[in-house]
Coordinates of C-alpha atoms in Angstrom, one line a residue:
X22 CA -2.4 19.5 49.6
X23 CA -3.6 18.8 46.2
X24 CA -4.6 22.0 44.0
X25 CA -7.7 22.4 41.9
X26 CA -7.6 23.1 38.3
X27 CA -11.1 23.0 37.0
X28 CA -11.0 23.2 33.1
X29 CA -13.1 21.7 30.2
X30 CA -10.7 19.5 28.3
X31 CA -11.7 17.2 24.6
X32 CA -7.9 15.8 24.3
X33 CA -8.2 12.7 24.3
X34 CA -11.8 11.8 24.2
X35 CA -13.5 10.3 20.8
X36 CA -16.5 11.2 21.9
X37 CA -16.2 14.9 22.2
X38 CA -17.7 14.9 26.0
X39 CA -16.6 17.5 28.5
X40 CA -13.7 16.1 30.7
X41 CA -13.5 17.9 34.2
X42 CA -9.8 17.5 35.4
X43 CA -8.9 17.4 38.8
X44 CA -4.8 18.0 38.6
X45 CA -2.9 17.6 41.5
X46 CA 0.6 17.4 42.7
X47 CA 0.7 13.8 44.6
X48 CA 3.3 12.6 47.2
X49 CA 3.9 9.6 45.1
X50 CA 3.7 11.5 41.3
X51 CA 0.2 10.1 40.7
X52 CA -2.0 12.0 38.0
X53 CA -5.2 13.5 37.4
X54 CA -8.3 12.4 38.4
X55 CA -11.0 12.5 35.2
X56 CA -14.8 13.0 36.0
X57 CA -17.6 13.3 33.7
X58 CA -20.6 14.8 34.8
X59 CA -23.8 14.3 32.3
X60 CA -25.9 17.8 31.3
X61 CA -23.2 19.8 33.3
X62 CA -21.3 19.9 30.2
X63 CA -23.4 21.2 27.6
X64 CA -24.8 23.6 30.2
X65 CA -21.7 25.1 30.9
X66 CA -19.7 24.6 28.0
X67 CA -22.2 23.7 25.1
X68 CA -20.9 20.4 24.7
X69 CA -22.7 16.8 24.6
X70 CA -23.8 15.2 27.3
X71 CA -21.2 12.7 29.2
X72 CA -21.5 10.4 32.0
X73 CA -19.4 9.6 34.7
X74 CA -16.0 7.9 34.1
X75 CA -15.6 4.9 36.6
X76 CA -12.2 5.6 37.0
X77 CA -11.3 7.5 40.4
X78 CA -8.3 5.2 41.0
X79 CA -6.8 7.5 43.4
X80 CA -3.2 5.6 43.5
X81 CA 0.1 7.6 44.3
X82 CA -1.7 9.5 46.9
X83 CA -0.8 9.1 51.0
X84 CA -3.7 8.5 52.5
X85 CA -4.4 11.7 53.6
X86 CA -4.3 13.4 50.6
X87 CA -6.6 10.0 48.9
X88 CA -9.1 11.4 51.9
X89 CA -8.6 15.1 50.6
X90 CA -9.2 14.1 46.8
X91 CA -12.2 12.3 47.6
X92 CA -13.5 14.8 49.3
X93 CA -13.0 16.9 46.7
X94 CA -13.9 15.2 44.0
X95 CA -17.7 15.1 46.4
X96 CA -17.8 19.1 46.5
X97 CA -16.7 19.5 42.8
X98 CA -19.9 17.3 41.9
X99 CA -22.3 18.6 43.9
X100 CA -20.8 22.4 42.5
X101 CA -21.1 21.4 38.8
X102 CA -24.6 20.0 39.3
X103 CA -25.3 23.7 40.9
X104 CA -24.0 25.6 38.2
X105 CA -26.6 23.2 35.7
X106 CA -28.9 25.5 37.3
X107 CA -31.0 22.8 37.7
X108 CA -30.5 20.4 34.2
X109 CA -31.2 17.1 35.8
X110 CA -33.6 16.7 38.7
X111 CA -32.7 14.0 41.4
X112 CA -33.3 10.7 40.8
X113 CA -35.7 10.6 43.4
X114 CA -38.0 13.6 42.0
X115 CA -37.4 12.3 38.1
X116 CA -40.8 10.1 37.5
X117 CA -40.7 6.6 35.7
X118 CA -42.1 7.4 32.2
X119 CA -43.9 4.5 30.3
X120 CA -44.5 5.4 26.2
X121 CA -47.1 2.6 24.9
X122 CA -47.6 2.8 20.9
X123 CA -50.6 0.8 19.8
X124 CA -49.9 -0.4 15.4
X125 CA -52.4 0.4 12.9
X126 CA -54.9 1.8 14.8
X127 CA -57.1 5.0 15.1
X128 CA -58.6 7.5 17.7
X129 CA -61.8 6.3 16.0
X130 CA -61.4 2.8 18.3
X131 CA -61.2 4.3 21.7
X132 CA -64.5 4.9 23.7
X133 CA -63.2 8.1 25.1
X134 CA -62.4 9.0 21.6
X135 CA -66.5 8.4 20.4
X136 CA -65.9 5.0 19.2
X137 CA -68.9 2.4 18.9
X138 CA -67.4 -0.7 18.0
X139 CA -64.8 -1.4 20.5
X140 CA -64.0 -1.9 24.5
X141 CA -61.3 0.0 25.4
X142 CA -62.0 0.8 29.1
X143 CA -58.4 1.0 30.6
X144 CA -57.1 3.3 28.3
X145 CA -60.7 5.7 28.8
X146 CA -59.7 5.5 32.3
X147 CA -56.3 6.8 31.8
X148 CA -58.5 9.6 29.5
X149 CA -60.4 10.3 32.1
X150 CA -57.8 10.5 35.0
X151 CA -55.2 12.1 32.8
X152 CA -55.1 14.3 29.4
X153 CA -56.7 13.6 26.1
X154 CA -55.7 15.7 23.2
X155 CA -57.7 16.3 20.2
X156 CA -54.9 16.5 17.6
X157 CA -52.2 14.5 17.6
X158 CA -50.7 13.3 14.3
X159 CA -48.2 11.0 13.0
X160 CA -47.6 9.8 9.6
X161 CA -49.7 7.6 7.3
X162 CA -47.8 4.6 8.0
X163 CA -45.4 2.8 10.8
X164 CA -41.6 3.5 10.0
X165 CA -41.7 6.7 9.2
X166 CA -43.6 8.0 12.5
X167 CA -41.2 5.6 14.7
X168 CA -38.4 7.6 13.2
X169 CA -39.7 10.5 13.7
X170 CA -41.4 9.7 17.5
X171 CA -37.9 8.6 18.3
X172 CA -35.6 10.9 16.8
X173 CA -38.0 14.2 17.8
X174 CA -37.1 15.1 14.4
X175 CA -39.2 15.6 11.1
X176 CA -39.0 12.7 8.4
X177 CA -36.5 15.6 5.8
X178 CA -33.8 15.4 8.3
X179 CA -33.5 11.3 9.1
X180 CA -35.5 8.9 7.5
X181 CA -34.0 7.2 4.3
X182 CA -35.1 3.6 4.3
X183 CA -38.7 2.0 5.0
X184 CA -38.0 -0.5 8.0
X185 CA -34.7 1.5 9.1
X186 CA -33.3 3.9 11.8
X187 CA -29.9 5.3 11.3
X188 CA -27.8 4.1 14.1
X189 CA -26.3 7.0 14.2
X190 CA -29.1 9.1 15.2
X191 CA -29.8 10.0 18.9
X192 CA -33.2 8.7 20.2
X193 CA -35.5 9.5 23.0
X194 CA -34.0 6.4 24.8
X195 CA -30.0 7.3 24.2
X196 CA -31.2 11.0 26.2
X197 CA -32.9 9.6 29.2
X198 CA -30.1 6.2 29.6
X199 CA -27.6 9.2 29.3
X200 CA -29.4 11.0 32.2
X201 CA -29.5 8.2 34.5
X202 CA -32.4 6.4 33.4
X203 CA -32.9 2.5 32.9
X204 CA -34.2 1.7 29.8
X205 CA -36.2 -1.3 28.0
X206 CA -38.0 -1.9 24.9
X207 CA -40.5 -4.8 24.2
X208 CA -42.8 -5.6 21.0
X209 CA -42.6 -4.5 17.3
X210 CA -38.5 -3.5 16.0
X211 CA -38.4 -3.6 12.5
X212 CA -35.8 -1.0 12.3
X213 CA -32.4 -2.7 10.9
X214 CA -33.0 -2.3 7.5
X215 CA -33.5 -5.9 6.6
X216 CA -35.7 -4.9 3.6
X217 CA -33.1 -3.1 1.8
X218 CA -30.3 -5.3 3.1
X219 CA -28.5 -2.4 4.5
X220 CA -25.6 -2.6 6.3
X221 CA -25.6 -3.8 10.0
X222 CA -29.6 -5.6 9.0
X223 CA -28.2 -8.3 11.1
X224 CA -27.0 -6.5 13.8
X225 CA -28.2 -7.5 17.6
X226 CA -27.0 -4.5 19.2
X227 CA -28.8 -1.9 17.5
X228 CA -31.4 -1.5 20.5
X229 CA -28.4 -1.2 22.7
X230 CA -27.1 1.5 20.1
X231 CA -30.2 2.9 20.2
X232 CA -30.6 3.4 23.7
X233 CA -32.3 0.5 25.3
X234 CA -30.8 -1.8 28.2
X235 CA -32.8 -4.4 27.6
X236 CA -35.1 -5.7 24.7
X237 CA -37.7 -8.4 23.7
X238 CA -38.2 -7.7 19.8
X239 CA -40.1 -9.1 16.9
X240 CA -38.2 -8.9 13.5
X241 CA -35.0 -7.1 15.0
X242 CA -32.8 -9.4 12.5
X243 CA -35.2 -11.9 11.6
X244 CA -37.3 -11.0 8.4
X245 CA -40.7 -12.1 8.3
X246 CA -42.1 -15.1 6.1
X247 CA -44.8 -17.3 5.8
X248 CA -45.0 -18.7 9.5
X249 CA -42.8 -15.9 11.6
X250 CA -45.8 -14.1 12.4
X251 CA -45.8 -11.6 15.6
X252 CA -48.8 -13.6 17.3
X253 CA -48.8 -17.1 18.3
X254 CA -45.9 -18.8 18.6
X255 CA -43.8 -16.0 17.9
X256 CA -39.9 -15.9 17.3
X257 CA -38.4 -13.2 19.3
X258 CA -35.0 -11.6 19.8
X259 CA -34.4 -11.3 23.6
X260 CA -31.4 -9.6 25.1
X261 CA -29.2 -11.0 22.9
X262 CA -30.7 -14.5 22.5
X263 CA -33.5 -15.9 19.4
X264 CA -36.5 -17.8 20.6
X265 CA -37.9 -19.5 18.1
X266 CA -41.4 -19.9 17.1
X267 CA -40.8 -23.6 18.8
X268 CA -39.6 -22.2 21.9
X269 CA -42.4 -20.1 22.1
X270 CA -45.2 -22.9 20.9
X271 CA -48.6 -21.6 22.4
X272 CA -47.8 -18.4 23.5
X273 CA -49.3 -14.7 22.1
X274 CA -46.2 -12.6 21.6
X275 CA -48.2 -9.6 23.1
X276 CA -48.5 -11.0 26.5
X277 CA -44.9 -12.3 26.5
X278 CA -44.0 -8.4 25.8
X279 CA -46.5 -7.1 28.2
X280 CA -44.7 -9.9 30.6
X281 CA -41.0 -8.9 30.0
X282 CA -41.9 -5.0 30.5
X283 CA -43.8 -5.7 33.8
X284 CA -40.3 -7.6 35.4
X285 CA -38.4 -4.7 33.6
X286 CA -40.2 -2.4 35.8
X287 CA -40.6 -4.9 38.8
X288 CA -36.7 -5.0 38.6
X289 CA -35.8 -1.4 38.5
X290 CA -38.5 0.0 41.1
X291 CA -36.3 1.7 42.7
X292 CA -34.5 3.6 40.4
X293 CA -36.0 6.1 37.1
X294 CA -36.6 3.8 34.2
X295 CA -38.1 4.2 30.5
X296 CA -40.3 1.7 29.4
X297 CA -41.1 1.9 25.4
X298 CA -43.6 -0.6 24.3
X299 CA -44.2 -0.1 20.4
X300 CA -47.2 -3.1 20.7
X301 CA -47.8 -5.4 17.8
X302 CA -51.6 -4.9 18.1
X303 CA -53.4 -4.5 16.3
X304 CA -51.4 -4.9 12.6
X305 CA -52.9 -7.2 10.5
X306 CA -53.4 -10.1 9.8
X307 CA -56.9 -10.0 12.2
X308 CA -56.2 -13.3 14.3
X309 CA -58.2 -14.6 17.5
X310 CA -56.4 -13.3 20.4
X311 CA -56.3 -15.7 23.8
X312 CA -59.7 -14.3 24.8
X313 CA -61.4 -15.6 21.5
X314 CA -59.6 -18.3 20.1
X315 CA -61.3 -21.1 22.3
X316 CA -60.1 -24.4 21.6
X317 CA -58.5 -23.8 18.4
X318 CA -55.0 -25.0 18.2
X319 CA -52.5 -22.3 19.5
X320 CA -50.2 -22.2 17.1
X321 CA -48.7 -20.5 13.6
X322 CA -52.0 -21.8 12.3
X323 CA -53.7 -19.4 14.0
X324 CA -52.1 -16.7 12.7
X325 CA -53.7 -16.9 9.1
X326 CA -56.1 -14.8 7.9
X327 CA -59.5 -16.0 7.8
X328 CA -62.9 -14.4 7.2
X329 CA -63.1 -13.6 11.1
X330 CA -61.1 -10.6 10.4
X331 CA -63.2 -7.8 11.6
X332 CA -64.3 -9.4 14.4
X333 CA -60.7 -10.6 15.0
X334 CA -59.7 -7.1 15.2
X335 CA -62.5 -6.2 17.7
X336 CA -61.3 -8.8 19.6
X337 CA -58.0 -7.4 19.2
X338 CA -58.2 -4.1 20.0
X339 CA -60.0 -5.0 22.9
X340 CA -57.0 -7.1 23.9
X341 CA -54.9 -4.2 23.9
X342 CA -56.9 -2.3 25.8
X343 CA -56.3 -5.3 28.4
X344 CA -52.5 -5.2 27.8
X345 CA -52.4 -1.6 28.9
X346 CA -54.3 -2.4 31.8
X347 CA -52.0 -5.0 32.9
X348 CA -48.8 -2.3 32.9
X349 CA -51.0 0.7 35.0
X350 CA -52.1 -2.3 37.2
X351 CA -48.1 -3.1 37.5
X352 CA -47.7 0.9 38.7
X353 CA -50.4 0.3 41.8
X354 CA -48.8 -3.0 42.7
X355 CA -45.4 -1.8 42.2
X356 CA -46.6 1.7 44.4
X357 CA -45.0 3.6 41.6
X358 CA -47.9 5.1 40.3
X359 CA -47.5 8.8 41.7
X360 CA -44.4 9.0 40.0
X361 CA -44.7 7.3 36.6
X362 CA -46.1 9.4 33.5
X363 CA -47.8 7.0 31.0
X364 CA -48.1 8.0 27.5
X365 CA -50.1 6.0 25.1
X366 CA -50.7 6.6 21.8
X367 CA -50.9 5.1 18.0
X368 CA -48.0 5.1 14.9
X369 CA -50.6 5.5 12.0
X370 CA -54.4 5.5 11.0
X371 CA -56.4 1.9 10.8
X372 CA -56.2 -0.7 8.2
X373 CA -58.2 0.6 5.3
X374 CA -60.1 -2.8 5.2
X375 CA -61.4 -2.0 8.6
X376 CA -64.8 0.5 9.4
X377 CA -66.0 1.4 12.0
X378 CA -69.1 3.2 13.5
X379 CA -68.1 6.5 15.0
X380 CA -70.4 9.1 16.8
X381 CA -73.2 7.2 15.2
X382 CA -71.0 7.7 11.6
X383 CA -69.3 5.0 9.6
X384 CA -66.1 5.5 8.7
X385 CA -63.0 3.8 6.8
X386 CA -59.6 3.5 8.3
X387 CA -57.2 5.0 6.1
X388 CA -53.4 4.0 7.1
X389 CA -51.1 4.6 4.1
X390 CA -53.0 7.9 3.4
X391 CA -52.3 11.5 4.4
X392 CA -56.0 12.0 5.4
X393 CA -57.0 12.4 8.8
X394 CA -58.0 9.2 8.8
X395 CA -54.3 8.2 8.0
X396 CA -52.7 10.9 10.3
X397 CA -54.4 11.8 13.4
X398 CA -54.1 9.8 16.1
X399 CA -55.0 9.5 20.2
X400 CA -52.3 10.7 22.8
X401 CA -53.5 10.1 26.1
X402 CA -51.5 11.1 28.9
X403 CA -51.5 10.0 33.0
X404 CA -49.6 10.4 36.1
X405 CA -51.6 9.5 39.2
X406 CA -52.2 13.0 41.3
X407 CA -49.7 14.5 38.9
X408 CA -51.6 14.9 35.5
X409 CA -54.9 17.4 35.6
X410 CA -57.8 15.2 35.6
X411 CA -60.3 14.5 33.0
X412 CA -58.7 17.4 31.1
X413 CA -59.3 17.6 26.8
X414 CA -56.9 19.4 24.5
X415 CA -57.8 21.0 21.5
X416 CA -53.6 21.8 21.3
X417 CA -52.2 20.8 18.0
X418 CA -49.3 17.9 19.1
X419 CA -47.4 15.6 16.4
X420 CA -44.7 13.2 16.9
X421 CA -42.0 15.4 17.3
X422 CA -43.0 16.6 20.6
X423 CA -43.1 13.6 22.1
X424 CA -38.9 13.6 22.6
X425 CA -38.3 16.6 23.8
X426 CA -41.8 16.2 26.5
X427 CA -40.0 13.4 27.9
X428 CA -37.1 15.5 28.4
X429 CA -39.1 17.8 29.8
X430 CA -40.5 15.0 32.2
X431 CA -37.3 13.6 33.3
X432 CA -35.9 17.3 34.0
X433 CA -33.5 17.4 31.0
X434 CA -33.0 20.4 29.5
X435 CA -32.2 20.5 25.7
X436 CA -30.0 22.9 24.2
X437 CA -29.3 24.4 20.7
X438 CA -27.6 21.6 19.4
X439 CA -30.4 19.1 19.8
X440 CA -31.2 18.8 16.5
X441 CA -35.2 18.7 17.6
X442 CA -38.3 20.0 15.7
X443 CA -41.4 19.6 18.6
X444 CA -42.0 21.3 21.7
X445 CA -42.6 20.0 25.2
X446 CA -46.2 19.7 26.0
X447 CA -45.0 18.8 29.5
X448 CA -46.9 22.2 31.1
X449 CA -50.0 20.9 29.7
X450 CA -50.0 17.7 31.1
X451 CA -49.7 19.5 34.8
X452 CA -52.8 21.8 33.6
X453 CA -50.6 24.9 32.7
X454 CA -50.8 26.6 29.6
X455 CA -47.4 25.8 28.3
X456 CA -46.6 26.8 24.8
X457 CA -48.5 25.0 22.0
X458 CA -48.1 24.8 18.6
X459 CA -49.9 26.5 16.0
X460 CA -49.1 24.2 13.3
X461 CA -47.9 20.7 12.4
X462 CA -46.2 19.4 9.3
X463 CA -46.2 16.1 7.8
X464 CA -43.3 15.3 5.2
X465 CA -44.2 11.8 4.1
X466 CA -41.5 9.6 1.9
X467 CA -42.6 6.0 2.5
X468 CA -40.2 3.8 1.0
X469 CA -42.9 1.7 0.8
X470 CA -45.0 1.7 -2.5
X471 CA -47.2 4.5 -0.8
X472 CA -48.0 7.9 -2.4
X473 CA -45.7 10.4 -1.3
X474 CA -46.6 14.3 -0.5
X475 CA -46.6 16.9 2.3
X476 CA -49.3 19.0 4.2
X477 CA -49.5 21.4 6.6
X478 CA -52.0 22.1 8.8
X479 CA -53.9 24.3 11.8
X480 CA -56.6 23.0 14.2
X481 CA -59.1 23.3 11.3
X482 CA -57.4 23.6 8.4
X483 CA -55.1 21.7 6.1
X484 CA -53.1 22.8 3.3
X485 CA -51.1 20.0 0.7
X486 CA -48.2 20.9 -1.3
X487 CA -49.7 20.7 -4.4
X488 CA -52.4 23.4 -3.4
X489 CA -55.2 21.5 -2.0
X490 CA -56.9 22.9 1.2
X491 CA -59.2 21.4 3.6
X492 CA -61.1 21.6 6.2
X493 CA -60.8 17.8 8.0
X494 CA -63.5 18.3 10.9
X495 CA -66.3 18.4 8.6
X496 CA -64.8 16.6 5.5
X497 CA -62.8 13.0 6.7
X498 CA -62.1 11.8 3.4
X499 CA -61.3 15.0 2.5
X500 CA -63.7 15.5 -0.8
X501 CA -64.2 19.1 -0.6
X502 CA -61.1 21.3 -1.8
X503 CA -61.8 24.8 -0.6
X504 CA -58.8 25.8 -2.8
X505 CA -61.8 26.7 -5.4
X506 CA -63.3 28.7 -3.4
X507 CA -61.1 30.9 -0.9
X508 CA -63.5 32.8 0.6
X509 CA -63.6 34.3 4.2
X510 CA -61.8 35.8 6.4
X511 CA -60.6 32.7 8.8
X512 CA -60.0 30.4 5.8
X513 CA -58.0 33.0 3.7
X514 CA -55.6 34.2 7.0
X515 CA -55.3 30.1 7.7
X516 CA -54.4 29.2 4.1
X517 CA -51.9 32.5 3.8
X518 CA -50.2 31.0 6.7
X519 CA -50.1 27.1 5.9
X520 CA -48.8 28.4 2.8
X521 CA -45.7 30.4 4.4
X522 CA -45.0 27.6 6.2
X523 CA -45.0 25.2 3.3
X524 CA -42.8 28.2 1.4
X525 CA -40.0 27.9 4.7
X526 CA -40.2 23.6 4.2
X527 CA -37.7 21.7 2.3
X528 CA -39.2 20.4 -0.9
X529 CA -42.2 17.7 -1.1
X530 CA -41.1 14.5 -2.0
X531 CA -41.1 13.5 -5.3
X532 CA -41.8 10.0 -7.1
X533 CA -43.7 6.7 -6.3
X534 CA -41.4 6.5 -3.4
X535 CA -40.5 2.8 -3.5
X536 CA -38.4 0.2 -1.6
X537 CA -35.9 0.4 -4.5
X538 CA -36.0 4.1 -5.0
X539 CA -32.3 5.5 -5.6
X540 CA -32.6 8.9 -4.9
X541 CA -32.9 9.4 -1.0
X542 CA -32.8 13.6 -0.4
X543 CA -32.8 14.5 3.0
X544 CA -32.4 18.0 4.6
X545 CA -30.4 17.3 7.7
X546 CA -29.7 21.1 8.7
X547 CA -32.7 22.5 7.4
X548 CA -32.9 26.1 8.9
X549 CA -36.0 26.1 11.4
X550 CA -39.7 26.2 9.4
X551 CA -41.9 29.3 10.2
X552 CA -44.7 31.4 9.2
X553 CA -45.3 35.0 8.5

């Protein structure tokens, strides 16, 4: 009869993970048998997640005692994933989870949001069967918050490059593959570092590194030029094969995304999956989309700028809203709708050539900018009979908390070694108070011929580094500096605080903050911020 002898064990194993050894005396001298179990580690031991080890090859055994070990090896499993006390839910309970991020667009062009301008009627109707928040923010422009939406980390502990994602960093999509979970992403990469010509820019596998099973990317290893545009006739990088722009003569690149996501999910149906659409709407340059374009040759011509272009981006954001209605249409026909949470949300404030009316206000779209017009952007959130209807947020959420909601979601439970800044606003969602924030932070280091700086900021205030204070509710552009005049109870007790918290941050950036800039700080183990 074999004997148990249940230890943790790293001897052997590169990747630190927890190794449950089953060691046994066989009839025929056979070994061990070696089992990982993913979350029951760290929960028990505080080690790294793990996943199971294919290997049961049970050889050496008579087959009686094969039978016994495999019987074992059952009740071992099943009593690890009791001890988790509960880590991973069952695949069967674990909802599908689709994250949509719209480019270069602001809460100020969503209907639900007050916009004028623009028809965005599928994503109001998520609004309006799900949760809307208030304040969410990002940074001013698009690497930076993808980093840091990714990562669930601020931009001082990981992001060193415009157009980059260290590898070696642990994203959103490495957690819930780990856990079980299928994973795709489709739409706007632009995260090898092929502007700086850092190592690995030309790299294929770094959406598998980074967590994704499957991928249909715009400028993973292909830089841009003159006619590589992410519209007609797109090139693309598809698991593992290029399509050129000839290949893909006449065709929008957002409906061949939309189309690779919807037989990703059509696929996997029947198991958890993570869907991440980064879109490529609604970046510039302002082009006809195929609802607009007419008879107009459907090709790289199309995608130059003209003197169409704020119409063009009407008709562009309009066509997102369409592309997000063809994925929740995908849940109904699919009959996954009850169990698949859709986020949707934006990576930076509009194109500062854009305006748009607003509440019966006209207002500029400020991306590169650390206003609110640069920063805040729309989080809707939706799971059919799941989320609470209809419900609005005033909670303060940035991109930090969208990682560790998502572990939240898919019943993950982090521990003290994830290296993560936000805080689920899973409870929320289910109309539950959770545990909001009372503050979030923006540490902004372009890389990217931008201004530099860092703020922090409350509901209704906001405090800068370099002393300013505002109050962005009733001053957008941010004109009034009530540093000059702290007065009042609420704004002196919100300005002590933003300043405590600024006092616990690591230091603002300094410099232009160019592509070329040498000196790349960051503050990896940065104890935790706070305020007094």
């Amino acid at each position: 009869m074999p004997v148990l002898d249940f230890r943790s064990q790293l001897a052997g194993e590169s990747t630190g993970a927890c190794v449950c050894v089953l060691s046994t005396k066989p009839s025929g001298g056979g070994g061990a048998v070696r089992m990982r179990f993913p979350a029951v580690c760290r929960e028990i031991v505080g080690l790294p997640d793990c996943r199971l080890v294919a290997d049961r090859k049970l050889s050496g055994y008579a087959d009686g005692e094969s039978q016994t070990m495999k019987s074992l090896i059952a009740v071992l499993a099943v009593l690890l994933s009791s001890l988790a006390g509960g880590v991973a839910t069952e695949a069967a309970e674990r909802p599908n989870i689709i994250l949509i991020m719209a480019d270069d667009v602001s809460w100020e062009a969503f209907g639900s949001y007050g916009a004028q301008d623009y028809e965005t009627p599928h994503i109001d109707a998520l609004a309006a069967g799900g949760v809307r928040f208030r304040h969410c923010y990002s940074t001013p422009i698009c690497t930076p918050s993808r980093v840091m939406i990714m990562t669930g980390q601020y931009n001082f502990r990981n992001y060193t490059h415009f157009g980059y994602l260290d590898p070696n960093q642990k994203t959103f999509a490495n957690l819930l593959q780990d856990a079980g979970y299928k994973t795709a992403i489709a739409g706007k990469w632009q995260l090898n570092g092929l502007y700086n010509k850092l190592p690995g820019h030309d790299d294929p596998s770094r959406p598998h590194q980074a967590g994704f099973d499957e991928y249909s990317l715009w400028q993973l290893t292909h830089v841009k030029d003159k006619v590589s545009e992410r519209f007609w006739s797109p090139p693309i990088q598809q698991n593992g094969k290029f399509m050129t722009a000839a290949e893909n003569d006449g065709k929008y690149g957002p409906d061949l995304f939309c189309d690779f996501l919807c037989d990703f999910m059509q696929r996997n149906r029947q198991q958890p999956f993570f869907a991440y659409y980064p879109m490529v709407l609604v970046h510039d340059p302002f082009v006809p989309t195929p609802d607009t374009i007419g008879d107009a040759p459907r090709t790289q011509v199309a995608n130059k700028r003209n003197k169409n272009g704020k119409a063009n981006f009407q008709a562009m954001v309009n066509y997102m809203d369409k592309i997000v209605g063809r994925i929740v249409a995908k849940t109904e026909d699919l009959g996954i709708a009850e169990n698949t949470l859709i986020l949707f949300t934006a990576d930076n404030g509009t194109n500062v050539s854009i305006r748009s009316r607003w509440n019966g206000v006209e207002i500029r779209g400020g991306k590169g900018t650390m206003t609110d017009m640069g920063t805040h952007v729309p989080l809707v959130a939706y799971q059919k009979g799941v989320t609470a209807t209809g419900q609005v947020l005033d909670d303060l959420v940035d991109f930090t908390d969208i990682y560790p909601t998502l572990a939240d979601a898919a019943g993950i439970r982090l521990g003290p070694s994830d290296p993560i800044d936000g805080r689920s606003f899973l409870p929320q969602l289910r109309g539950q108070p959770g545990n909001p924030r009372d503050w979030v932070l923006c540490h902004y280091q372009p890389y990217w011929n931008k201004q530099p700086g860092q703020f922090a900021r409350t509901g209704q205030f906001k405090l800068y580094r370099d002393g300013r204070f505002y109050q962005p509710a009733d001053d957008l552009d941010e004109s009034d500096d009530l540093s000059k005049q702290l007065t009042g109870k609420q704004r002196l007790e919100a300005h002590r605080k933003l300043q405590s918290l600024l006092d616990s941050a690591p230091p603002a950036p300094a410099g232009h903050g160019d592509r070329e800039t040498k000196d790349r700080p960051i503050y990896p183990d940065w104890k935790s911020l706070h305020t007094k």
